[in-house]
Coordinates of C-alpha atoms and ligand atoms in Angstrom, one line a residue:
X268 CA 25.8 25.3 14.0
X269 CA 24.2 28.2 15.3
X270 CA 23.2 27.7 18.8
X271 CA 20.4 29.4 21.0
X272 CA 21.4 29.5 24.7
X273 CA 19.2 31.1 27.9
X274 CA 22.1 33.5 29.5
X275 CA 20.4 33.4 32.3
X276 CA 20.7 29.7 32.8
X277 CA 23.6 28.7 30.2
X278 CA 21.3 25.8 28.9
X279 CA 21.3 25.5 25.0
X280 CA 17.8 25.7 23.7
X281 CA 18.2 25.0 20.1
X282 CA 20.0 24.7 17.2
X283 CA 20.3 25.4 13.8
X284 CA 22.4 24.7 10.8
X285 CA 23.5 27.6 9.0
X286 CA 22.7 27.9 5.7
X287 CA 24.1 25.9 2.7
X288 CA 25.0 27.8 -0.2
X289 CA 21.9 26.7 -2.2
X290 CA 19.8 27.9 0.7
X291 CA 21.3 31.5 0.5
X292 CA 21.2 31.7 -3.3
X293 CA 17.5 30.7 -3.4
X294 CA 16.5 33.0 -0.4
X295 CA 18.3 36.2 -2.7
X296 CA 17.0 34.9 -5.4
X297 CA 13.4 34.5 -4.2
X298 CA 13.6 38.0 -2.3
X299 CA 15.1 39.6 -5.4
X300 CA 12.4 38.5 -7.1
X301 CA 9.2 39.4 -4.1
X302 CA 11.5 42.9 -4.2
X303 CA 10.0 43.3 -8.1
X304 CA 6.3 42.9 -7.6
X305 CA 6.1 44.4 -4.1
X306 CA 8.1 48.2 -5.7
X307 CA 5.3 47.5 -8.4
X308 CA 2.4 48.4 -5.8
X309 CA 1.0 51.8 -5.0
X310 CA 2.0 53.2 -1.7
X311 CA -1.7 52.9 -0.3
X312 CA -1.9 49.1 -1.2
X313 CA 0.9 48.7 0.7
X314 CA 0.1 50.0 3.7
X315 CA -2.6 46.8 5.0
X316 CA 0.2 45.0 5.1
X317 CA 1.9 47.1 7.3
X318 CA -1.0 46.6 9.1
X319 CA -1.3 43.3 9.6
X320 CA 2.8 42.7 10.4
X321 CA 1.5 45.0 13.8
X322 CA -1.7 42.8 14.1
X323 CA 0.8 39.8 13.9
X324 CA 2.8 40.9 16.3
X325 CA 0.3 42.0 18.8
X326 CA -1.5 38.8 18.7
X327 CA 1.7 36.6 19.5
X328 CA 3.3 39.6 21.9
X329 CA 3.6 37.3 25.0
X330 CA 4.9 34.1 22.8
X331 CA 7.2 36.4 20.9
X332 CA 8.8 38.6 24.0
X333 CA 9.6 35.2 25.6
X334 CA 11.3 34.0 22.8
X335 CA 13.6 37.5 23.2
X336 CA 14.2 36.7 27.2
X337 CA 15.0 33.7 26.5
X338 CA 17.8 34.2 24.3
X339 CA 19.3 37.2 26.1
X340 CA 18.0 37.6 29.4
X341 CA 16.6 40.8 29.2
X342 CA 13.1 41.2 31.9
X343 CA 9.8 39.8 30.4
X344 CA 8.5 43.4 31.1
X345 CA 10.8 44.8 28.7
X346 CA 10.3 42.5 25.5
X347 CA 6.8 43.2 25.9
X348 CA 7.2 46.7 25.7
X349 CA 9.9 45.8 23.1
X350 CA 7.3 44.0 21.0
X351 CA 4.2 46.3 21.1
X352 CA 7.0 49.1 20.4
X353 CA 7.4 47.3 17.0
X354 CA 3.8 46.8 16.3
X355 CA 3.5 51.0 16.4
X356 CA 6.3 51.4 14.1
X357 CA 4.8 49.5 11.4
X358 CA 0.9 51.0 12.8
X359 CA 2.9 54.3 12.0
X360 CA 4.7 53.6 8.8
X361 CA 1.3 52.4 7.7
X362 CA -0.1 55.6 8.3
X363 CA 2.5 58.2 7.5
X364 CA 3.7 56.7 4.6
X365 CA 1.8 57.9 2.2
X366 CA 2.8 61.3 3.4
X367 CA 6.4 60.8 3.6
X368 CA 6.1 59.2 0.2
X369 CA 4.1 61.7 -1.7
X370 CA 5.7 63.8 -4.6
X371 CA 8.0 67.1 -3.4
X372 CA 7.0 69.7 -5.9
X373 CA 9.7 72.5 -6.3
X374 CA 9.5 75.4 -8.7
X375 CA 12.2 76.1 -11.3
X376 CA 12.6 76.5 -14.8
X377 CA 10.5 73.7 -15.7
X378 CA 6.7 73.9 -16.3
X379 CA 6.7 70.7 -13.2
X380 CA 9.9 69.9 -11.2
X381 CA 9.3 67.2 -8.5
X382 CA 11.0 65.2 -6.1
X383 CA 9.9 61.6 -5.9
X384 CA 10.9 58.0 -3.6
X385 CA 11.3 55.3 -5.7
X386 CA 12.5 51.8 -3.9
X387 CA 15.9 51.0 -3.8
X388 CA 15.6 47.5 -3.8
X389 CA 16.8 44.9 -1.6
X390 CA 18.6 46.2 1.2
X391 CA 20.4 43.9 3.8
X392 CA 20.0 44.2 7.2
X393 CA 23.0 43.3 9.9
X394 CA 21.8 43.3 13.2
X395 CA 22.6 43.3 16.8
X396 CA 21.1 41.6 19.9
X397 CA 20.7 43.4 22.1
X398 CA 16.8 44.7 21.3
X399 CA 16.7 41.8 18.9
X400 CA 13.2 42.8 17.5
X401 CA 13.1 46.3 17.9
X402 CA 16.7 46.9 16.0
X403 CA 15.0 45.0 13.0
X404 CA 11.4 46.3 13.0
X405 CA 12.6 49.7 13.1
X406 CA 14.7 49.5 10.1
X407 CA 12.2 46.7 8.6
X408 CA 8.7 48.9 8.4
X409 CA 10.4 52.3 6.5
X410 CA 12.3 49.8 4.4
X411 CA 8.8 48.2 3.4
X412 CA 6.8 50.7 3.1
X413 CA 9.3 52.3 0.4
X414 CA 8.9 49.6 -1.9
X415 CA 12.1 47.3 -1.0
X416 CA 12.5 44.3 0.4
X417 CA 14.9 43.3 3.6
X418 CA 17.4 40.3 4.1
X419 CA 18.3 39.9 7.9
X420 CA 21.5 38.8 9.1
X421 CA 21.0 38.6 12.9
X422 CA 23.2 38.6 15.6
X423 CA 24.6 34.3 16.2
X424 CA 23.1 34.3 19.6
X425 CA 19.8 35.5 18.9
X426 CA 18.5 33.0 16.0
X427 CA 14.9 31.6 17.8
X428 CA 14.4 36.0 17.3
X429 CA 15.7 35.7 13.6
X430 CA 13.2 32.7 12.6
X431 CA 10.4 34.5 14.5
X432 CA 10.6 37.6 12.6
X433 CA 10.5 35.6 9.3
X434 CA 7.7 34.3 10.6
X435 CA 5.8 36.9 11.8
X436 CA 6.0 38.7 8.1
X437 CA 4.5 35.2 6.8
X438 CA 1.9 34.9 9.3
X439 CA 0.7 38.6 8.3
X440 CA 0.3 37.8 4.5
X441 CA 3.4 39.4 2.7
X442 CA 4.8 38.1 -0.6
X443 CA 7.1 35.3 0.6
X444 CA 10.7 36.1 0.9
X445 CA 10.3 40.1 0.9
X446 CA 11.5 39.5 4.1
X447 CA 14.3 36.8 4.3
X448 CA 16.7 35.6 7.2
X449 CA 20.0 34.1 6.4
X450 CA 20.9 31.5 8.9
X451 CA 25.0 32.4 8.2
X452 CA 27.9 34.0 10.2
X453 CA 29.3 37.1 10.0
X454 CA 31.8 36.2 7.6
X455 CA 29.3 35.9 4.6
X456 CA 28.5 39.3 5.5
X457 CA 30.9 41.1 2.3
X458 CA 30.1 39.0 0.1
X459 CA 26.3 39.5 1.0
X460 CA 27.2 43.6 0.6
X461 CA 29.0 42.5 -2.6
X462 CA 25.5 40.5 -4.3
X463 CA 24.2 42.3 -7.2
X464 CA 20.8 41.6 -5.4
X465 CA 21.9 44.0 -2.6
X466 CA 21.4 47.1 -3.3
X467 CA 21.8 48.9 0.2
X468 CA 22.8 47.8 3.7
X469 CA 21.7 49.1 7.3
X470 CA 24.1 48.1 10.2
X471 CA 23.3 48.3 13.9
X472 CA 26.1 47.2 16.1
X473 CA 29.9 48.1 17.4
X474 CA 31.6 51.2 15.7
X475 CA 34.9 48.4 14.6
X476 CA 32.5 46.1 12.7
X477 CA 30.2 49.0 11.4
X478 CA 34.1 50.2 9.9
X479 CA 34.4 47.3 8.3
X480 CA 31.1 46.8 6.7
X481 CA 31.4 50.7 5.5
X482 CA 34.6 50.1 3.7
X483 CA 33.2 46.8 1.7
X484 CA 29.8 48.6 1.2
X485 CA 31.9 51.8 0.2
X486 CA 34.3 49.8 -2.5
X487 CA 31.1 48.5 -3.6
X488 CA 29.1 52.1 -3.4
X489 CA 26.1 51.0 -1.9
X490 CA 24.3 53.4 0.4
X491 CA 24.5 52.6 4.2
X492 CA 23.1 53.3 7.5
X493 CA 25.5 53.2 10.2
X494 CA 24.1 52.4 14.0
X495 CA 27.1 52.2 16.1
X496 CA 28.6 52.5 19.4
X497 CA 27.9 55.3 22.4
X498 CA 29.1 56.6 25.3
X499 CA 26.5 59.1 25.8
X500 CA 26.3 62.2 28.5
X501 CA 24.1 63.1 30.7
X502 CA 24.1 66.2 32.0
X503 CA 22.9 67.6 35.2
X504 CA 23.4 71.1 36.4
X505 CA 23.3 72.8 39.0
X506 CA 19.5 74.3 39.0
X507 CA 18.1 70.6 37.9
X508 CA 15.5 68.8 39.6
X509 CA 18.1 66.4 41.2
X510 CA 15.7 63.9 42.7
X511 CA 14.2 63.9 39.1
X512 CA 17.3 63.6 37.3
X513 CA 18.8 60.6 39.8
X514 CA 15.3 58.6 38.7
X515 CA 15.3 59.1 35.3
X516 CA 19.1 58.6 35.1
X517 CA 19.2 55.1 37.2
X518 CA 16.3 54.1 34.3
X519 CA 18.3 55.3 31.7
X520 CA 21.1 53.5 32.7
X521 CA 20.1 50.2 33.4
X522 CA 17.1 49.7 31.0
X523 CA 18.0 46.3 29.1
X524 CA 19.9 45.9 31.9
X525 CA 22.3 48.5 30.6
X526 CA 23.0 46.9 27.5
X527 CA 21.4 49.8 24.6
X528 CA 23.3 52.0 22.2
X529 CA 21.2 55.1 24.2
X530 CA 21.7 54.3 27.6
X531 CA 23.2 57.2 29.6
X532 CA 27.1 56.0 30.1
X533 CA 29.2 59.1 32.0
X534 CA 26.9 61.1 34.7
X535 CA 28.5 64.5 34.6
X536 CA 27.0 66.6 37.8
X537 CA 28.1 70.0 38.5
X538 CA 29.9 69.6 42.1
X539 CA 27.7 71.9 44.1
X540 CA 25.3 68.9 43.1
X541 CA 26.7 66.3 42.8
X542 CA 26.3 64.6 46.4
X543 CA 22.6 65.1 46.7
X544 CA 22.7 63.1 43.0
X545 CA 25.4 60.6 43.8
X546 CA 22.9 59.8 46.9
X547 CA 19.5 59.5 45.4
X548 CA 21.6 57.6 42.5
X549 CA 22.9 55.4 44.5
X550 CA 19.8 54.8 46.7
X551 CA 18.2 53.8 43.8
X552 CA 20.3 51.8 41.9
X553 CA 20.6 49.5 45.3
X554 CA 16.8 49.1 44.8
X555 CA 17.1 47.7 41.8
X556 CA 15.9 43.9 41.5
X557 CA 18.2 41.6 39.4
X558 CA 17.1 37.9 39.2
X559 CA 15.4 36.0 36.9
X560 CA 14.5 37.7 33.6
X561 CA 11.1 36.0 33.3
X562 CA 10.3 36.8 37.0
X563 CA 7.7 39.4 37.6
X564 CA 9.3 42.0 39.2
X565 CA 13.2 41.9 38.1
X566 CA 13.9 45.2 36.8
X567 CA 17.8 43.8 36.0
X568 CA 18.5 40.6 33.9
X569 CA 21.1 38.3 32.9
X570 CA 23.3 39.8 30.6
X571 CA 23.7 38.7 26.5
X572 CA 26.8 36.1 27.0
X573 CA 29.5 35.4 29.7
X574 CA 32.3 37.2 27.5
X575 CA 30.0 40.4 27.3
X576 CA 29.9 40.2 31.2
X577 CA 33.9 39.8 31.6
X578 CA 34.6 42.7 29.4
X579 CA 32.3 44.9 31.6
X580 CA 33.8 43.4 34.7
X581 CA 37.4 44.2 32.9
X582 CA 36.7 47.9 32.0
X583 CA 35.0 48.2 35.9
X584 CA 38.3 46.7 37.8
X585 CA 40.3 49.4 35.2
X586 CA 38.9 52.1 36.2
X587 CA 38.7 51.4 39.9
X588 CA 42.6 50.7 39.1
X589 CA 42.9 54.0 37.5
X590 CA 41.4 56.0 40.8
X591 CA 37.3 55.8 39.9
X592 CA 35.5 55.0 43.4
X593 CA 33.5 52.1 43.7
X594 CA 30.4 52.8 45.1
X595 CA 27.9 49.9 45.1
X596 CA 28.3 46.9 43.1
X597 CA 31.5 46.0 40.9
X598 CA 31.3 42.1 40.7
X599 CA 29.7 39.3 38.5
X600 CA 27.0 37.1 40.5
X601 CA 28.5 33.6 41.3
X602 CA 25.9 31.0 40.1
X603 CA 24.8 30.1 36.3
X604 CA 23.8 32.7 34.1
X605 CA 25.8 36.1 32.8
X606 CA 24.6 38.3 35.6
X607 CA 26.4 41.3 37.1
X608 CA 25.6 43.8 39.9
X609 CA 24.2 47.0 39.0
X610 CA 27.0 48.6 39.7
X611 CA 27.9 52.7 40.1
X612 CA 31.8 54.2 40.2
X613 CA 31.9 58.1 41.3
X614 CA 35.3 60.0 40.5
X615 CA 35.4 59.1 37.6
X616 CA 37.9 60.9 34.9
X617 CA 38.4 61.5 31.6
X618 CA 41.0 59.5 30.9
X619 CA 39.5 56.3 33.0
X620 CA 38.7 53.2 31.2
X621 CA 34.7 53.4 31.7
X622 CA 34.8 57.2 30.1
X623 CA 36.6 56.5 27.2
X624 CA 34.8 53.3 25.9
X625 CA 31.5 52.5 25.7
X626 CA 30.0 50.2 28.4
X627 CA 27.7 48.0 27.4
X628 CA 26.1 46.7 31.1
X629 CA 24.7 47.8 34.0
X630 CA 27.4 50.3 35.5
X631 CA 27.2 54.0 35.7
X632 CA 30.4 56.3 36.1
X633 CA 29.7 59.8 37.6
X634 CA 32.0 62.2 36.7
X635 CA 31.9 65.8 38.5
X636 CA 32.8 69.0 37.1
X637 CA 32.8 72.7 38.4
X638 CA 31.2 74.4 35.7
X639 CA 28.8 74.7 32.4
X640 CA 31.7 74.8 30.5
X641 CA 33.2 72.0 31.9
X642 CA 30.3 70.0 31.3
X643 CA 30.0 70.7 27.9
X644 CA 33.4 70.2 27.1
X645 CA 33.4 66.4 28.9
X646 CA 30.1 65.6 27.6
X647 CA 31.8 65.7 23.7
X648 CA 35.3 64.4 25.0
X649 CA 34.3 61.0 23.4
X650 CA 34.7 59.7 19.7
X651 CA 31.1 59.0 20.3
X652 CA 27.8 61.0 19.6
X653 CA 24.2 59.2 19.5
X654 CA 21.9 60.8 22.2
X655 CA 23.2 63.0 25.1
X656 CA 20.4 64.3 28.0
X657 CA 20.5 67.7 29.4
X658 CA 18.9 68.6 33.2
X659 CA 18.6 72.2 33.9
X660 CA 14.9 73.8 34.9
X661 CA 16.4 77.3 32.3
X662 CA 15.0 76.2 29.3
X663 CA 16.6 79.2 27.1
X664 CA 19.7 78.4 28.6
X665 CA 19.0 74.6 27.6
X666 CA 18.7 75.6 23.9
X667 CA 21.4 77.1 23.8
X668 CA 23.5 74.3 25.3
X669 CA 22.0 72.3 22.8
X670 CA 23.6 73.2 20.0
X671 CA 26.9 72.7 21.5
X672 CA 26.7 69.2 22.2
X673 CA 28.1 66.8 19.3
X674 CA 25.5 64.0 19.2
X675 CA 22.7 62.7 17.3
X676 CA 19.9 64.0 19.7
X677 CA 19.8 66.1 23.2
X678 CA 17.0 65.3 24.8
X679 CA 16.3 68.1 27.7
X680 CA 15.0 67.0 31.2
X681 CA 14.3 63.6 29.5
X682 CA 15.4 59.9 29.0
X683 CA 17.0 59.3 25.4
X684 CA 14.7 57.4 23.8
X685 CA 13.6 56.1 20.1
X686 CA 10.3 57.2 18.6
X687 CA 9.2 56.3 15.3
X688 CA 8.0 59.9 14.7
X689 CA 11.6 61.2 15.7
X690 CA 13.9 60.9 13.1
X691 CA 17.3 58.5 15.0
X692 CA 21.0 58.2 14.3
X693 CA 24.5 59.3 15.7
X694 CA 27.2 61.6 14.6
X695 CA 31.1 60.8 15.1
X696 CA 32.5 57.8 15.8
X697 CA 28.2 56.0 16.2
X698 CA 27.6 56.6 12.8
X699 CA 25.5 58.1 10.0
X700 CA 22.3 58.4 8.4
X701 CA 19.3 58.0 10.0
X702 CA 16.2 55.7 10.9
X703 CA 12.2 56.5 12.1
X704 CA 10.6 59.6 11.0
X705 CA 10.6 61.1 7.7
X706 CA 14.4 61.1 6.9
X707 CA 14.7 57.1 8.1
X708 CA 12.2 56.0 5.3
X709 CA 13.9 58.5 2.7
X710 CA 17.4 56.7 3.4
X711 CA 16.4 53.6 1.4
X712 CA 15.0 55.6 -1.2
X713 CA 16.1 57.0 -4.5
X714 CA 15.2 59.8 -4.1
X715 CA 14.4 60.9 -8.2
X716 CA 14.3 64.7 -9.7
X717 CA 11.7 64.6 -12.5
X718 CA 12.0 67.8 -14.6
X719 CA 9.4 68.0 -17.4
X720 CA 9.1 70.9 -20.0
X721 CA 6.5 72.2 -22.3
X722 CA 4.4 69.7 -23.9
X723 CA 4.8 71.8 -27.1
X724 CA 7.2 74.3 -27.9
Ligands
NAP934 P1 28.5 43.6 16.8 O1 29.5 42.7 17.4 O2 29.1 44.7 16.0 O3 27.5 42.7 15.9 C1 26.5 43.2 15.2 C2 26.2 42.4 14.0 O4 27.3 42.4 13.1 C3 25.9 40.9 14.3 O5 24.9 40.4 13.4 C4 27.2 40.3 14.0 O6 27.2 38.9 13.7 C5 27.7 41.1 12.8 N1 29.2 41.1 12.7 C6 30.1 40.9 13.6 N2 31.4 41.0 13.1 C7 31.2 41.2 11.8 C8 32.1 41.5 10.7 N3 33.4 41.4 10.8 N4 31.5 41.7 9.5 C9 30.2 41.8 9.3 N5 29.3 41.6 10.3 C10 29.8 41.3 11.5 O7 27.6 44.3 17.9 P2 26.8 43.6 19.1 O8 27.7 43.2 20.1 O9 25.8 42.6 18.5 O10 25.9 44.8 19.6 C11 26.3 45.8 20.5 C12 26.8 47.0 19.8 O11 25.8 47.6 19.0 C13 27.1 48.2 20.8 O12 28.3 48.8 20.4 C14 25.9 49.1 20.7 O13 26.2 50.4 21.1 C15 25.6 49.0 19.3 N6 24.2 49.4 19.0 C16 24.0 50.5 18.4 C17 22.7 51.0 18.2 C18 22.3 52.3 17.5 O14 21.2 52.5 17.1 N7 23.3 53.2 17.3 C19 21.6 50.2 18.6 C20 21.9 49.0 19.3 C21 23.2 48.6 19.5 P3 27.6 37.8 14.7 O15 26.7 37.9 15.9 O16 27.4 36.5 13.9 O17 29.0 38.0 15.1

């Protein structure tokens, strides 16, 4: 059984049976099959449908963002914003396609050389929880609009999210099965990755499973998009707006109550700074207002599940072990429900637990340094790279710095964040390839040189 619990209550809220064998071979075999006839239409008729899956979603936003606080605490406000954030992905993939899609022409030799994106086919889709629409729409409308069809394996504690997504693509009016849930665990998942019917695979999750899933997608060569792990910087030197910074840092901290792939994880502050931060930092994060997630007003929720709770707590008693100073928080909250304190640790070193692994929850670790250099060089001491932010008010310098930060993105006097216009992905140890934009709808393309000679000779 697959079982739906509130983590902010611990009360089970449904259940389903995973699916049989039969089940999963007719749900391939059906989506195999909608694949066919869906690559067969024209770019510009696919886009209505596009359409009408952001309609869909629009129309049942409240019912829909409930379902996601429900099944992993996160605040009301923020699976609204999570919902309607889908809806413009597939509004944009609606529009843009076309462009993204159209034929490349290149001179050469030939009397017309082109480049053009022909669907890949099915591609499976194994998904986290932790924005448990947004991690599937984003990947979902490129996928589409290329001509393929998507299989979802979600995350086992989000499955209400999974059946509402499959429903949501009915309710707008595409072929049935294009897009599919599996009800199964994640052990079917190789020899999903193995089914002739697969043809590629997108992962979002933890850098040890997205290993595992590369090395059974890469025995059977199928292309994959890796979404993994982070333990991203951000950076504030000394000329910064520090009161700006400290704002936008708490926010990008503990937004989904500090449980997303691009929340800022180490705080490294130049020390002539780095009080006047740690204070407004601190000031703020002590504002923030945990309770219950579908509560107007909590900014902090419960978190996913207990166990994800007890590992934060774990790597949080480490590091205080290992020197870090505790400066507000540092404790689960007795009662029912996976909450934990927003919680900030100052000191904090390299070689601490909470700056060498990624922590998913709502604790910050400042780390101080005396120089540019120095901030550079502890921003990429981590196997991790997704998307690292910058303060500084000397732009040229900023540009500069840039280039010499390993990650995916640097955002500059900014909060990390995913736009569909903005191509999105990680370098290091947090993956490859990349979603939104351009580039994410070309990764689930073949992408197809035509070279054509003379009609006569
Ligand atoms: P996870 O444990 O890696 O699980 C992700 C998905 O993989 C789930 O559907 C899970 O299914 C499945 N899975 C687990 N073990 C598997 C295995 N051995 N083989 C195949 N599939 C397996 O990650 P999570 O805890 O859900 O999500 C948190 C992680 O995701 C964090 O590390 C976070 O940074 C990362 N993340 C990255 C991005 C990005 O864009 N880079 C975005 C969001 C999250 P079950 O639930 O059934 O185990």
């Amino acid at each position: 059984m697959i079982s739906s619990i509130n983590p902010a209550n611990d009360q089970l809220l449904a259940e389903f049976a995973h699916h049989t064998e039969s089940d999963m071979e007719s749900r391939l075999s059906q989506a195999a099959k909608a694949q066919k006839s869906w690559a067969q239409l024209d770019v510009q008729a696919r886009r209505p449908y596009l359409n009408k899956v952001a309609a869909a979603l629009r129309q049942q936003k409240e019912a829909l963002a409930k379902i996601i606080t429900l099944e992993m605490g996160k605040p009301l406000s923020e699976a609204l914003g999570e919902v309607e954030k889908c809806a413009w992905n597939f509004d944009f993939y609606a529009e843009q396609g076309p462009n993204f899609l159209a034929d490349q022409v290149i001179a050469s030799a030939a009397t017309d050389s082109r480049v053009v994106y022909d669907p890949l086919g099915l591609v499976l889709a194994v998904m986290p929880w932790n924005y448990p629409f947004w991690q599937v729409m984003r990947a979902a409308a490129p996928v589409l609009i290329g001509g393929n069809g998507m299989v979802l394996k979600h995350a086992s504690n989000v499955p209400q999210c999974a059946m509402a997504l499959e429903q949501v693509f009915k309710n707008a009016g595409l072929p049935e099965g294009l897009f599919s849930t599996l009800m199964v665990g994640a052990s079917v998942v190789p020899r999903l990755i193995q089914d002739e019917r697969i043809a590629a695979v997108t992962f979002t999750g933890s850098t040890p499973v997205g290993r595992s899933i590369a090395s059974v997608a890469g025995q059977a060569l199928k292309k994959q998009v890796l979404e993994l792990g982070g333990s991203d910087p951000f950076i504030v030197l000394a000329d910064a707006d520090i009161e700006a910074a400290a704002a936008v840092g708490v926010k990008a901290r503990f937004q989904n109550t500090g449980q997303s792939c691009i929340s800022s994880k180490r705080f490294i502050v130049e020390a002539s700074v780095a009080e006047r931060f740690k204070d407004a930092f601190v000031a703020l994060t002590q504002k923030l207002v945990v309770g219950d997630p579908l509560a107007a007003g909590t900014t902090i929720g419960s978190m996913a599940r207990r166990n994800l709770r007890d590992e934060l707590h774990a790597q949080v008693v480490a590091s205080v072990g290992e020197g870090a100073r505790l400066l507000t928080g540092g404790n689960p909250i007795d009662g029912p429900g996976a909450f934990y304190q927003p919680t900030v640790l100052d000191h904090v070193t390299p070689s601490m637990t909470v700056a060498r692994e990624e922590t998913f929850g709502p604790a910050a670790a400042l780390m101080r340094v005396r120089s540019v250099d120095e901030a550079i060089e502890v921003a990429n001491g981590t196997p991790f790279g997704l998307g690292a932010s910058l303060w500084t008010r000397d732009l040229d310098r900023a540009r500069q710095l840039t280039r010499q930060i390993d990650s995916g993105a640097v955002f500059v006097n900014g909060m990390v964040a995913s736009d569909p216009r903005l191509p999105f992905g990680g370098t290091k140890q947090s993956g490859y390839g990349r979603e939104l934009g351009y580039l994410g709808l070309h990764e689930f393309t073949n992408i197809k040189t035509v070279w054509t000679g003379p009609a006569k000779a």
